[in-house]
Short mmCIF file of C-alpha atoms in Angstrom, two decimals:
data_model
loop_
_atom_site.label_atom_id
_atom_site.label_comp_id
_atom_site.label_asym_id
_atom_site.label_seq_id
_atom_site.Cartn_x
_atom_site.Cartn_y
_atom_site.Cartn_z
CA UNK A 1 -45.97 -48.17 -155.70
CA UNK A 2 -47.93 -45.06 -156.49
CA UNK A 3 -51.72 -45.21 -156.21
CA UNK A 4 -53.11 -44.81 -159.73
CA UNK A 5 -56.14 -43.16 -158.39
CA UNK A 6 -56.49 -39.47 -158.24
CA UNK A 7 -55.38 -38.41 -154.77
CA UNK A 8 -56.26 -35.27 -153.00
CA UNK A 9 -53.69 -34.39 -150.34
CA UNK A 10 -54.98 -32.29 -147.49
CA UNK A 11 -52.14 -30.83 -145.42
CA UNK A 12 -53.16 -30.13 -141.89
CA UNK A 13 -51.81 -27.15 -140.02
CA UNK A 14 -49.50 -28.07 -137.10
CA UNK A 15 -51.04 -27.93 -133.66
CA UNK A 16 -48.61 -25.22 -132.69
CA UNK A 17 -49.93 -22.86 -135.39
CA UNK A 18 -52.98 -20.91 -134.27
CA UNK A 19 -55.67 -20.42 -136.91
CA UNK A 20 -58.29 -17.76 -136.81
CA UNK A 21 -61.78 -18.19 -138.24
CA UNK A 22 -60.91 -15.75 -140.96
CA UNK A 23 -57.76 -17.68 -141.97
CA UNK A 24 -58.41 -19.53 -145.23
CA UNK A 25 -56.89 -22.64 -143.63
CA UNK A 26 -59.27 -22.59 -140.68
CA UNK A 27 -61.35 -25.76 -140.12
CA UNK A 28 -63.99 -23.95 -138.12
CA UNK A 29 -67.50 -24.32 -139.62
CA UNK A 30 -68.31 -21.59 -142.05
CA UNK A 31 -71.65 -20.93 -143.66
CA UNK A 32 -72.15 -22.34 -147.08
CA UNK A 33 -69.14 -24.72 -147.01
CA UNK A 34 -69.18 -28.48 -146.52
CA UNK A 35 -66.91 -29.77 -143.77
CA UNK A 36 -64.71 -32.85 -143.97
CA UNK A 37 -63.88 -34.72 -140.79
CA UNK A 38 -60.82 -36.93 -140.55
CA UNK A 39 -61.30 -40.20 -138.77
CA UNK A 40 -59.55 -40.73 -135.43
CA UNK A 41 -55.99 -41.95 -135.79
CA UNK A 42 -55.43 -40.13 -139.09
CA UNK A 43 -54.18 -36.81 -137.89
CA UNK A 44 -51.48 -34.97 -139.80
CA UNK A 45 -47.89 -35.19 -138.67
CA UNK A 46 -47.11 -33.51 -135.36
CA UNK A 47 -45.23 -30.20 -135.53
CA UNK A 48 -41.97 -31.74 -134.45
CA UNK A 49 -41.95 -33.95 -137.55
CA UNK A 50 -42.74 -31.24 -140.07
CA UNK A 51 -41.77 -27.60 -140.01
CA UNK A 52 -44.57 -25.05 -140.49
CA UNK A 53 -45.24 -24.01 -144.05
CA UNK A 54 -45.82 -20.38 -144.73
CA UNK A 55 -49.40 -19.84 -145.99
CA UNK A 56 -48.26 -17.72 -148.90
CA UNK A 57 -45.78 -20.20 -150.44
CA UNK A 58 -44.97 -23.86 -150.62
CA UNK A 59 -42.12 -25.73 -152.16
CA UNK A 60 -38.90 -27.52 -151.40
CA UNK A 61 -36.60 -25.50 -149.16
CA UNK A 62 -32.88 -25.91 -149.18
CA UNK A 63 -30.32 -24.26 -146.99
CA UNK A 64 -28.55 -21.21 -148.34
CA UNK A 65 -24.91 -21.40 -149.17
CA UNK A 66 -22.72 -20.75 -146.11
CA UNK A 67 -22.75 -17.13 -145.22
CA UNK A 68 -25.77 -16.26 -147.38
CA UNK A 69 -28.49 -14.25 -145.62
CA UNK A 70 -31.88 -15.73 -144.92
CA UNK A 71 -30.85 -19.30 -144.17
CA UNK A 72 -33.18 -20.97 -146.80
CA UNK A 73 -34.53 -20.41 -150.27
CA UNK A 74 -36.67 -22.05 -152.97
CA UNK A 75 -34.65 -24.25 -155.28
CA UNK A 76 -37.32 -26.14 -157.23
CA UNK A 77 -36.74 -23.86 -160.22
CA UNK A 78 -40.36 -22.55 -160.46
CA UNK A 79 -42.75 -20.50 -158.46
CA UNK A 80 -45.19 -22.76 -156.56
CA UNK A 81 -48.85 -22.23 -157.15
CA UNK A 82 -50.30 -19.57 -154.89
CA UNK A 83 -53.76 -18.18 -155.73
CA UNK A 84 -53.98 -14.51 -154.82
CA UNK A 85 -57.03 -13.56 -152.73
CA UNK A 86 -58.77 -11.85 -155.69
CA UNK A 87 -58.15 -14.66 -158.12
CA UNK A 88 -60.66 -17.42 -158.95
CA UNK A 89 -60.04 -21.15 -158.99
CA UNK A 90 -56.91 -22.41 -160.67
CA UNK A 91 -55.67 -25.81 -161.60
CA UNK A 92 -53.12 -27.32 -159.27
CA UNK A 93 -52.89 -28.70 -155.74
CA UNK A 94 -55.27 -27.10 -153.31
CA UNK A 95 -54.50 -26.19 -149.77
CA UNK A 96 -57.05 -26.04 -146.99
CA UNK A 97 -59.26 -23.11 -147.71
CA UNK A 98 -58.38 -22.93 -151.39
CA UNK A 99 -61.21 -25.19 -152.75
CA UNK A 100 -63.58 -23.96 -155.42
CA UNK A 101 -66.76 -22.20 -154.43
CA UNK A 102 -69.42 -24.68 -153.53
CA UNK A 103 -72.87 -24.42 -155.12
CA UNK A 104 -75.70 -23.24 -152.89
CA UNK A 105 -76.78 -25.72 -150.25
CA UNK A 106 -80.00 -26.33 -152.18
CA UNK A 107 -78.04 -27.99 -154.94
CA UNK A 108 -76.64 -30.53 -152.52
CA UNK A 109 -79.01 -33.35 -152.97
CA UNK A 110 -78.74 -37.10 -152.92
CA UNK A 111 -76.18 -37.01 -155.73
CA UNK A 112 -73.93 -34.67 -153.82
CA UNK A 113 -74.11 -36.76 -150.65
CA UNK A 114 -73.43 -39.96 -152.63
CA UNK A 115 -70.39 -38.42 -154.33
CA UNK A 116 -69.01 -37.35 -150.97
CA UNK A 117 -69.58 -40.81 -149.53
CA UNK A 118 -67.65 -42.38 -152.41
CA UNK A 119 -64.79 -39.93 -152.08
CA UNK A 120 -64.38 -40.20 -148.31
CA UNK A 121 -62.52 -43.60 -148.30
CA UNK A 122 -59.98 -42.19 -150.74
CA UNK A 123 -59.44 -39.19 -148.51
CA UNK A 124 -58.91 -41.45 -145.54
CA UNK A 125 -56.39 -43.60 -147.41
CA UNK A 126 -54.48 -40.60 -148.65
CA UNK A 127 -54.44 -39.04 -145.22
CA UNK A 128 -53.24 -42.30 -143.66
CA UNK A 129 -50.58 -43.50 -146.10
CA UNK A 130 -49.38 -40.40 -147.85
CA UNK A 131 -48.55 -37.73 -145.35
CA UNK A 132 -47.17 -34.56 -146.90
CA UNK A 133 -43.37 -34.70 -147.02
CA UNK A 134 -41.94 -32.80 -144.07
CA UNK A 135 -40.28 -29.57 -144.99
CA UNK A 136 -36.66 -29.76 -143.81
CA UNK A 137 -35.71 -27.15 -141.29
CA UNK A 138 -33.18 -24.65 -142.57
CA UNK A 139 -29.64 -25.82 -141.91
CA UNK A 140 -27.62 -23.07 -140.30
CA UNK A 141 -24.50 -21.99 -142.15
CA UNK A 142 -21.44 -23.68 -140.68
CA UNK A 143 -19.34 -21.51 -138.43
CA UNK A 144 -16.04 -20.41 -139.98
CA UNK A 145 -13.29 -22.86 -139.25
CA UNK A 146 -10.94 -21.66 -136.58
CA UNK A 147 -7.38 -21.21 -137.81
CA UNK A 148 -5.11 -23.99 -136.78
CA UNK A 149 -3.10 -23.09 -133.73
CA UNK A 150 0.53 -22.50 -134.64
CA UNK A 151 2.82 -25.25 -133.57
CA UNK A 152 4.68 -24.36 -130.44
CA UNK A 153 8.23 -23.37 -131.21
CA UNK A 154 10.73 -25.73 -129.71
CA UNK A 155 12.38 -24.26 -126.67
CA UNK A 156 15.83 -22.92 -127.43
CA UNK A 157 18.49 -23.74 -124.84
CA UNK A 158 19.99 -21.13 -122.57
CA UNK A 159 23.47 -19.76 -123.25
CA UNK A 160 26.18 -19.46 -120.61
CA UNK A 161 28.58 -16.52 -121.01
CA UNK A 162 31.85 -16.01 -119.15
CA UNK A 163 32.11 -12.34 -118.15
CA UNK A 164 35.81 -11.52 -118.26
CA UNK A 165 35.70 -8.44 -116.01
CA UNK A 166 34.06 -10.21 -113.09
CA UNK A 167 34.89 -13.85 -113.74
CA UNK A 168 31.18 -14.63 -113.30
CA UNK A 169 29.03 -16.74 -115.61
CA UNK A 170 25.76 -15.35 -116.90
CA UNK A 171 23.09 -17.81 -118.05
CA UNK A 172 20.28 -16.41 -120.15
CA UNK A 173 17.87 -17.28 -123.02
CA UNK A 174 19.50 -17.53 -126.42
CA UNK A 175 17.62 -14.59 -127.96
CA UNK A 176 18.63 -12.35 -125.05
CA UNK A 177 22.23 -13.42 -125.64
CA UNK A 178 21.91 -12.51 -129.34
CA UNK A 179 20.59 -9.08 -128.33
CA UNK A 180 23.67 -8.56 -126.14
CA UNK A 181 25.98 -9.54 -129.01
CA UNK A 182 24.17 -7.25 -131.42
CA UNK A 183 24.51 -4.35 -128.97
CA UNK A 184 28.26 -4.94 -128.70
CA UNK A 185 29.05 -5.78 -132.31
CA UNK A 186 27.04 -3.30 -134.44
CA UNK A 187 25.92 0.34 -134.00
CA UNK A 188 22.21 0.62 -133.28
CA UNK A 189 21.87 3.38 -135.88
CA UNK A 190 22.63 0.93 -138.68
CA UNK A 191 19.80 0.01 -141.02
CA UNK A 192 17.33 -2.54 -139.60
CA UNK A 193 18.10 -5.11 -142.31
CA UNK A 194 21.81 -4.89 -141.52
CA UNK A 195 21.03 -5.42 -137.83
CA UNK A 196 18.90 -8.43 -138.73
CA UNK A 197 21.73 -9.89 -140.79
CA UNK A 198 24.09 -9.44 -137.84
CA UNK A 199 21.56 -11.07 -135.48
CA UNK A 200 21.35 -14.15 -137.72
CA UNK A 201 25.15 -14.35 -137.93
CA UNK A 202 25.50 -14.04 -134.15
CA UNK A 203 22.85 -16.70 -133.54
CA UNK A 204 24.47 -19.03 -136.07
CA UNK A 205 27.84 -18.65 -134.32
CA UNK A 206 26.55 -19.73 -130.91
CA UNK A 207 24.34 -22.52 -132.32
CA UNK A 208 27.36 -24.03 -134.06
CA UNK A 209 29.24 -24.10 -130.75
CA UNK A 210 26.25 -25.64 -128.98
CA UNK A 211 25.80 -28.32 -131.64
CA UNK A 212 29.51 -29.19 -131.53
CA UNK A 213 29.74 -28.89 -127.74
CA UNK A 214 32.62 -26.49 -128.33
CA UNK A 215 33.84 -24.71 -125.17
CA UNK A 216 37.28 -23.82 -126.44
CA UNK A 217 38.73 -20.49 -125.39
CA UNK A 218 36.68 -20.32 -122.18
CA UNK A 219 38.64 -20.27 -118.88
CA UNK A 220 38.25 -23.63 -117.12
CA UNK A 221 35.43 -24.43 -119.57
CA UNK A 222 33.03 -22.63 -117.25
CA UNK A 223 30.69 -21.50 -120.03
CA UNK A 224 29.90 -21.96 -123.68
CA UNK A 225 31.40 -18.65 -124.77
CA UNK A 226 33.18 -15.53 -123.49
CA UNK A 227 32.13 -11.91 -123.92
CA UNK A 228 35.22 -10.97 -125.96
CA UNK A 229 36.06 -10.80 -129.64
CA UNK A 230 37.78 -14.17 -129.25
CA UNK A 231 34.21 -15.43 -129.66
CA UNK A 232 31.66 -12.60 -129.92
CA UNK A 233 31.69 -9.29 -128.10
CA UNK A 234 28.75 -9.18 -125.67
CA UNK A 235 27.04 -6.66 -123.38
CA UNK A 236 25.33 -8.24 -120.39
CA UNK A 237 21.58 -8.17 -119.96
CA UNK A 238 21.91 -6.21 -116.73
CA UNK A 239 23.91 -3.45 -118.42
CA UNK A 240 21.39 -3.19 -121.27
CA UNK A 241 18.37 -3.05 -118.98
CA UNK A 242 19.84 -0.64 -116.43
CA UNK A 243 22.68 1.42 -117.86
CA UNK A 244 21.36 1.79 -121.41
CA UNK A 245 17.95 2.89 -120.17
CA UNK A 246 19.54 5.24 -117.65
CA UNK A 247 21.56 6.75 -120.52
CA UNK A 248 18.41 7.37 -122.53
CA UNK A 249 19.13 4.58 -125.02
CA UNK A 250 15.79 2.79 -124.70
CA UNK A 251 14.93 3.46 -128.36
CA UNK A 252 18.25 1.97 -129.52
CA UNK A 253 17.69 -1.11 -127.37
CA UNK A 254 14.15 -1.51 -128.72
CA UNK A 255 15.50 -1.42 -132.28
CA UNK A 256 18.04 -4.14 -131.52
CA UNK A 257 15.37 -6.27 -129.86
CA UNK A 258 13.16 -5.85 -132.93
CA UNK A 259 15.96 -7.08 -135.20
CA UNK A 260 16.41 -10.12 -132.98
CA UNK A 261 12.68 -10.83 -132.74
CA UNK A 262 12.12 -10.56 -136.51
CA UNK A 263 14.87 -13.13 -137.12
CA UNK A 264 14.01 -15.30 -134.14
CA UNK A 265 15.28 -18.90 -134.34
CA UNK A 266 16.84 -18.33 -137.79
CA UNK A 267 20.38 -19.46 -138.58
CA UNK A 268 22.53 -20.11 -141.64
CA UNK A 269 23.51 -23.62 -142.73
CA UNK A 270 25.63 -25.24 -145.40
CA UNK A 271 24.70 -28.80 -146.32
CA UNK A 272 22.51 -28.99 -143.24
CA UNK A 273 25.08 -27.83 -140.68
CA UNK A 274 25.49 -24.41 -139.01
CA UNK A 275 28.19 -22.41 -140.72
CA UNK A 276 31.19 -20.63 -139.25
CA UNK A 277 29.51 -17.23 -139.39
CA UNK A 278 32.62 -15.05 -139.19
CA UNK A 279 32.24 -11.30 -139.63
CA UNK A 280 34.37 -8.19 -139.31
CA UNK A 281 34.05 -4.40 -139.34
CA UNK A 282 35.25 -3.00 -142.66
CA UNK A 283 36.57 -4.47 -145.87
CA UNK A 284 39.27 -3.03 -148.10
CA UNK A 285 36.82 -3.41 -150.97
CA UNK A 286 36.83 -7.23 -150.90
CA UNK A 287 36.42 -10.07 -148.43
CA UNK A 288 39.00 -12.84 -148.00
CA UNK A 289 39.00 -16.52 -148.89
CA UNK A 290 39.12 -18.50 -145.66
CA UNK A 291 42.36 -20.31 -146.57
CA UNK A 292 44.18 -17.01 -146.88
CA UNK A 293 43.58 -16.36 -143.20
CA UNK A 294 42.96 -19.72 -141.48
CA UNK A 295 44.70 -22.10 -143.88
CA UNK A 296 41.38 -23.98 -144.21
CA UNK A 297 39.39 -23.92 -147.43
CA UNK A 298 35.75 -23.34 -146.44
CA UNK A 299 33.42 -23.33 -149.47
CA UNK A 300 30.98 -20.70 -148.23
CA UNK A 301 33.73 -18.25 -147.14
CA UNK A 302 34.80 -16.98 -150.54
CA UNK A 303 36.18 -13.60 -151.54
CA UNK A 304 33.46 -11.23 -152.80
CA UNK A 305 33.40 -7.53 -153.64
CA UNK A 306 32.35 -5.10 -150.93
CA UNK A 307 32.54 -1.57 -152.39
CA UNK A 308 30.25 0.12 -149.84
CA UNK A 309 32.82 0.22 -147.03
CA UNK A 310 35.08 2.85 -148.57
CA UNK A 311 32.31 5.45 -148.68
CA UNK A 312 30.64 4.65 -145.35
CA UNK A 313 33.13 3.37 -142.81
CA UNK A 314 35.14 5.90 -140.78
CA UNK A 315 37.68 3.13 -140.17
CA UNK A 316 38.29 2.35 -143.81
CA UNK A 317 41.69 4.08 -143.84
CA UNK A 318 44.11 4.71 -141.00
CA UNK A 319 47.75 5.79 -140.80
CA UNK A 320 49.95 4.93 -137.80
CA UNK A 321 53.56 5.89 -137.08
CA UNK A 322 56.00 3.36 -135.56
CA UNK A 323 59.65 3.93 -134.72
CA UNK A 324 62.14 1.73 -136.53
CA UNK A 325 63.19 0.25 -133.21
CA UNK A 326 59.64 -0.74 -132.23
CA UNK A 327 59.06 -2.01 -135.73
CA UNK A 328 62.05 -4.38 -135.49
CA UNK A 329 61.26 -5.46 -131.95
CA UNK A 330 57.57 -6.20 -132.53
CA UNK A 331 58.39 -8.32 -135.55
CA UNK A 332 60.89 -10.30 -133.48
CA UNK A 333 63.86 -9.24 -135.59
CA UNK A 334 65.93 -7.78 -132.79
CA UNK A 335 69.22 -9.66 -132.65
CA UNK A 336 68.42 -11.36 -135.93
CA UNK A 337 70.63 -11.00 -138.96
CA UNK A 338 69.16 -8.44 -141.31
CA UNK A 339 70.10 -9.07 -144.91
CA UNK A 340 69.02 -6.99 -147.83
CA UNK A 341 70.16 -7.79 -151.33
CA UNK A 342 71.75 -5.03 -153.28
CA UNK A 343 69.15 -2.97 -154.99
CA UNK A 344 66.31 -4.64 -153.05
CA UNK A 345 64.08 -2.70 -150.64
CA UNK A 346 64.10 -3.43 -146.92
CA UNK A 347 60.33 -4.21 -147.09
CA UNK A 348 58.98 -5.99 -150.17
CA UNK A 349 55.57 -7.56 -150.92
CA UNK A 350 56.00 -11.04 -152.39
CA UNK A 351 52.35 -12.03 -153.07
CA UNK A 352 48.79 -10.91 -152.46
CA UNK A 353 45.51 -12.73 -151.81
CA UNK A 354 42.40 -12.79 -153.95
CA UNK A 355 41.00 -10.25 -151.48
CA UNK A 356 43.80 -7.81 -152.37
CA UNK A 357 45.57 -8.18 -149.02
CA UNK A 358 49.23 -9.02 -148.45
CA UNK A 359 49.80 -12.74 -148.50
CA UNK A 360 53.59 -12.80 -148.07
CA UNK A 361 56.03 -9.99 -147.35
CA UNK A 362 59.82 -9.88 -146.94
CA UNK A 363 61.21 -7.62 -144.18
CA UNK A 364 65.01 -7.48 -143.80
CA UNK A 365 65.29 -10.77 -145.60
CA UNK A 366 62.72 -12.52 -143.34
CA UNK A 367 59.42 -13.67 -144.84
CA UNK A 368 56.14 -13.05 -142.99
CA UNK A 369 52.52 -13.57 -143.86
CA UNK A 370 50.36 -10.50 -144.07
CA UNK A 371 48.36 -11.78 -141.09
CA UNK A 372 51.55 -12.10 -138.99
CA UNK A 373 52.59 -8.52 -139.65
CA UNK A 374 49.07 -7.24 -138.93
CA UNK A 375 48.89 -9.05 -135.62
CA UNK A 376 52.46 -8.31 -134.48
CA UNK A 377 52.17 -4.61 -135.24
CA UNK A 378 48.51 -4.42 -134.16
CA UNK A 379 47.37 -3.08 -137.51
CA UNK A 380 43.73 -2.82 -138.58
CA UNK A 381 44.19 -4.73 -141.83
CA UNK A 382 46.63 -6.88 -143.72
CA UNK A 383 46.38 -4.57 -146.69
CA UNK A 384 48.78 -1.75 -145.98
CA UNK A 385 51.36 0.55 -147.49
CA UNK A 386 54.34 2.23 -145.79
CA UNK A 387 56.94 4.92 -146.06
CA UNK A 388 59.92 5.88 -143.92
CA UNK A 389 60.33 9.27 -142.36
CA UNK A 390 63.60 9.71 -140.50
CA UNK A 391 63.65 7.23 -137.62
CA UNK A 392 59.97 6.36 -138.07
CA UNK A 393 57.88 4.21 -140.36
CA UNK A 394 54.39 5.37 -141.35
CA UNK A 395 51.98 2.54 -142.17
CA UNK A 396 48.58 3.14 -143.81
CA UNK A 397 45.97 0.37 -143.60
CA UNK A 398 42.81 -0.16 -145.71
CA UNK A 399 39.88 -1.91 -144.08
CA UNK A 400 39.40 -3.07 -140.51
CA UNK A 401 39.40 -6.73 -139.46
CA UNK A 402 40.45 -10.14 -140.75
CA UNK A 403 38.27 -9.79 -143.83
CA UNK A 404 36.62 -13.24 -143.74
CA UNK A 405 32.82 -13.47 -143.95
CA UNK A 406 30.44 -10.53 -143.64
CA UNK A 407 31.61 -6.94 -143.60
CA UNK A 408 29.42 -5.07 -141.13
CA UNK A 409 29.79 -1.70 -142.84
CA UNK A 410 29.26 -3.41 -146.17
CA UNK A 411 26.04 -4.93 -144.81
CA UNK A 412 24.83 -1.48 -143.83
CA UNK A 413 25.71 -0.20 -147.29
CA UNK A 414 23.70 -2.98 -148.92
CA UNK A 415 20.75 -2.30 -146.59
CA UNK A 416 20.81 1.38 -147.51
CA UNK A 417 20.46 0.34 -151.16
CA UNK A 418 17.39 -1.78 -150.31
CA UNK A 419 18.84 -5.26 -149.77
CA UNK A 420 17.14 -7.51 -147.21
CA UNK A 421 18.92 -9.38 -144.44
CA UNK A 422 18.83 -12.64 -146.37
CA UNK A 423 20.17 -10.97 -149.51
CA UNK A 424 23.02 -9.47 -147.52
CA UNK A 425 23.92 -12.82 -145.98
CA UNK A 426 23.71 -14.68 -149.26
CA UNK A 427 26.13 -12.15 -150.75
CA UNK A 428 28.77 -12.56 -148.07
CA UNK A 429 28.30 -16.30 -147.42
CA UNK A 430 28.36 -18.24 -150.69
CA UNK A 431 25.75 -20.99 -151.22
CA UNK A 432 24.24 -20.97 -147.74
CA UNK A 433 20.69 -21.86 -146.67
CA UNK A 434 18.51 -20.85 -143.75
CA UNK A 435 16.85 -23.05 -141.16
CA UNK A 436 15.51 -22.97 -137.60
CA UNK A 437 17.98 -23.32 -134.77
CA UNK A 438 15.47 -25.36 -132.77
CA UNK A 439 15.51 -28.11 -135.40
CA UNK A 440 19.24 -28.64 -134.93
CA UNK A 441 19.21 -28.25 -131.17
CA UNK A 442 16.21 -30.51 -130.53
CA UNK A 443 16.99 -33.55 -128.41
CA UNK A 444 14.22 -35.62 -130.04
#
């Protein structure tokens, strides 16, 4: 409960603050001024309980907002009373040394002494029970929060590769394996985004085999994959680090490593599973539906347009000459009855695929798939035309490869037009998503 009486608070300077006789707060005797003496046991708060108050200003101090200079500021909304040295008395709380001028000592008679005697108990009570509120020390601005440490990427498993020339097995980190595939499968002078798309496709291929535990096509199941096009072409780490550098191809290798690093741990999925990330060199202007090559309908391997290949790829068109005899022998028609209906050609296309390749073809009355003819005659593509010339047959192919999935030259064409790696992949693989390989390969 507040004391209804008029109280005069007398702050006392902390012991740690030295006062000079000339300081207006000094308690040293000065001529012409009455002195007040506090009774023992009624000293002001020690310095550790109350921060020093600057003589020129009082008021409530609050910490500055984080990062603001100065550390503290007045926030009581008004300027506290501070009598300038040249100014006379003013109404308001008085600090030590700011009392009104006292009349000459001659005027201090019995009345003055009596008034002081009556006031002294009040001063004692105020000094004892109502210490000045301690001024809070400025609160330092909090240090900026440290950024959360990135979660450690799950360790990707090593990949074992069967090297066909030596029969040895190379075991190396997955991203190093992807670099070796990229070096073997795509020219280093391709656009970076095309290289990144190829890196993601290569990584997706091996992750799918790892997830499925698939070791098919590897001699004696000695490794997860071979270094041939039966899986993915691959250049060993030793060759890249020694022979490429010796050949002055360090810049090309660095570019491939950048493409791998910028796509690190990224793979393509369809409904949460790694896709069959098939790819090939050059399209004939379109890619193939999977069922037209593998007999299996895969929803993300759909035929799409790929017009860039014709202008960019040196392998887009090729003409080869085969003798009639070799032609018949390679197709397995030697000794077979050759029947050709009257008025019908010896070679006749029966149907084509959505990707504009030959689906079925009749040769001497025997029906073949376009894929069969391509593989038996070792042609670049299953889209081809022909003409006879004496004892020879000239066959012209369009495109290079099976045609399913991503066209590598088409990817480079898209990249040259500004497409990103993900845009390229989403064009060639319908409805796919992207995820981290480590999430699918984690054993947790």
